[in-house]
XYZ file of C-alpha atoms in Angstrom:
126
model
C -4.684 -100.562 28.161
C -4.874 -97.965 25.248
C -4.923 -99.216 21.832
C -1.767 -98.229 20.039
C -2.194 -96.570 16.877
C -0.403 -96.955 14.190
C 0.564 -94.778 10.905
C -0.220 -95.736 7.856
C 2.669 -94.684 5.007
C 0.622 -94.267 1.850
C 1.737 -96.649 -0.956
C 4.383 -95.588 -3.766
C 3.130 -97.815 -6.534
C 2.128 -101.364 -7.123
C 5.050 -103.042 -4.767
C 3.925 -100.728 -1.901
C 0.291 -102.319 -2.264
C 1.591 -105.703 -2.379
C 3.775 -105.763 0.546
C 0.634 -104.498 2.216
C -1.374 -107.332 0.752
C 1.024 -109.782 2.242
C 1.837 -108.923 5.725
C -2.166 -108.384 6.470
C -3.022 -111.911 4.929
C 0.487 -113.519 6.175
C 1.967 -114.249 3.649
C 4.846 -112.894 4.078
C 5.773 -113.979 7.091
C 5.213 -117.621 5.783
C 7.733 -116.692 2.930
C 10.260 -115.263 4.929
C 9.853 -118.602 7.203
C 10.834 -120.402 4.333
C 13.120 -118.756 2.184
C 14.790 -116.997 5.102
C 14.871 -113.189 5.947
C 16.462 -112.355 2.252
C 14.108 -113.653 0.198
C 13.661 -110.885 -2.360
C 10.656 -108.625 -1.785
C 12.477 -105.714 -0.872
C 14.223 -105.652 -3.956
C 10.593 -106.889 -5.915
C 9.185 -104.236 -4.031
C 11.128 -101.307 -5.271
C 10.995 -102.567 -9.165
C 7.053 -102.731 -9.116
C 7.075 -99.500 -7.244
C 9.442 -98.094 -10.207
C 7.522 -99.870 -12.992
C 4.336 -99.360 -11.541
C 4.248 -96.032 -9.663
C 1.372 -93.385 -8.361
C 3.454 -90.913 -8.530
C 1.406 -87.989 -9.515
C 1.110 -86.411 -13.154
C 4.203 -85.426 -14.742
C 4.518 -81.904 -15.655
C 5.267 -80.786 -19.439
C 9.187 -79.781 -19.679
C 9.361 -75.559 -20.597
C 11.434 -74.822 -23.458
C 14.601 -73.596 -21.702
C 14.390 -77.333 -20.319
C 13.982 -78.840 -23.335
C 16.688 -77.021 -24.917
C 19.087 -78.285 -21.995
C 18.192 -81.329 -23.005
C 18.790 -81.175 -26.246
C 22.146 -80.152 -25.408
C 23.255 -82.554 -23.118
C 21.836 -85.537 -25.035
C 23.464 -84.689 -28.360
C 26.844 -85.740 -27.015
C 27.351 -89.360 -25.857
C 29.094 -88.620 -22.913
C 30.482 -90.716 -19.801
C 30.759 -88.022 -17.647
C 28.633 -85.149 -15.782
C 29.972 -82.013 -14.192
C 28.427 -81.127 -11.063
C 26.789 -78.168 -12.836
C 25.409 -80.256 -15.552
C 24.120 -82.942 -12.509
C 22.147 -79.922 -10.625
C 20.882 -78.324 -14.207
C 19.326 -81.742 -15.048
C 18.322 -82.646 -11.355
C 16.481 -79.089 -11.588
C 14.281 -80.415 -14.493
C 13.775 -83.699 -12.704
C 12.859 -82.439 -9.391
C 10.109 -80.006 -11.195
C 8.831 -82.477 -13.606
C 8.543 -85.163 -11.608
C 7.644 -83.628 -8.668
C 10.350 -84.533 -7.097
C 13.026 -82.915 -3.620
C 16.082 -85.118 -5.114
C 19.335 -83.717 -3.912
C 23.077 -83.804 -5.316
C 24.480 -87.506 -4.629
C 27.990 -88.990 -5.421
C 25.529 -92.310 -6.203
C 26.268 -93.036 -10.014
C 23.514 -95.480 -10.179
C 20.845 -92.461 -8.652
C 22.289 -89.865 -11.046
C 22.095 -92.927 -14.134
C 18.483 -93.346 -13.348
C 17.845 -89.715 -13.131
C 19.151 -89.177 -16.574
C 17.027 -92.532 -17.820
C 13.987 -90.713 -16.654
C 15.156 -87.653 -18.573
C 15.752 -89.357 -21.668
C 12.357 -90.864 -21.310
C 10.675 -87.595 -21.458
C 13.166 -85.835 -24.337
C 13.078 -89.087 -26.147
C 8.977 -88.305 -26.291
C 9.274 -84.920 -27.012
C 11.651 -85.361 -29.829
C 8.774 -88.242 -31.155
C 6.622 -85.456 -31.651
């Protein structure tokens, strides 16, 4: 009988490693026998990976990008046009090395334009 191989998916950040950590020392299975097949780590998961990520470096913004920026964070807005959403998701996707697409998802496009304001927030620091 062949020995089945399996792939290896390389770890986003620190909650990537830990799940990792778990299932090979069971620990996790012990967990979900307890506190039942919701018990959290998904969700723990994703925050460490967010908090915590290898993501590689992030690239410097150009000064066309910057000035977008600018723009679009000198109004306190609600809203985003769909133009203003691909504009910024431009800037995200080349900074942050990134293939993120157009969603409807308010909560994606609200983290995308956290992660923005990180970066302009720095720049303007300077």
């Amino acid at each position: 009988m062949a020995k089945k191989k399996t792939v290896k998916k390389k770890s986003e950040g620190l909650g990537d490693t830990i799940e990792k950590f778990t299932e090979k020392t069971g620990i996790k299975k012990l967990v979900k026998f307890v506190a039942g097949e919701d018990c959290g780590c998904e969700e723990r998961k994703e925050k460490l990976n967010k908090l915590f990520s290898y993501a590689p470096k992030i690239e410097c913004l150009e000064e066309n990008e910057y000035e977008v920026l600018k723009k679009f964070f000198s109004v306190d807005r609600h809203t985003i046009t769909p133009n203003e959403q691909q504009e910024l998701r431009d800037i995200y996707n080349r900074i942050f090395h990134k293939k993120s697409q157009a969603t409807g998802c308010s909560s994606c496009v609200r983290d995308l334009v956290d992660r923005l304001r990180t970066i302009y927030t720095e720049y303007e620091k300077k």
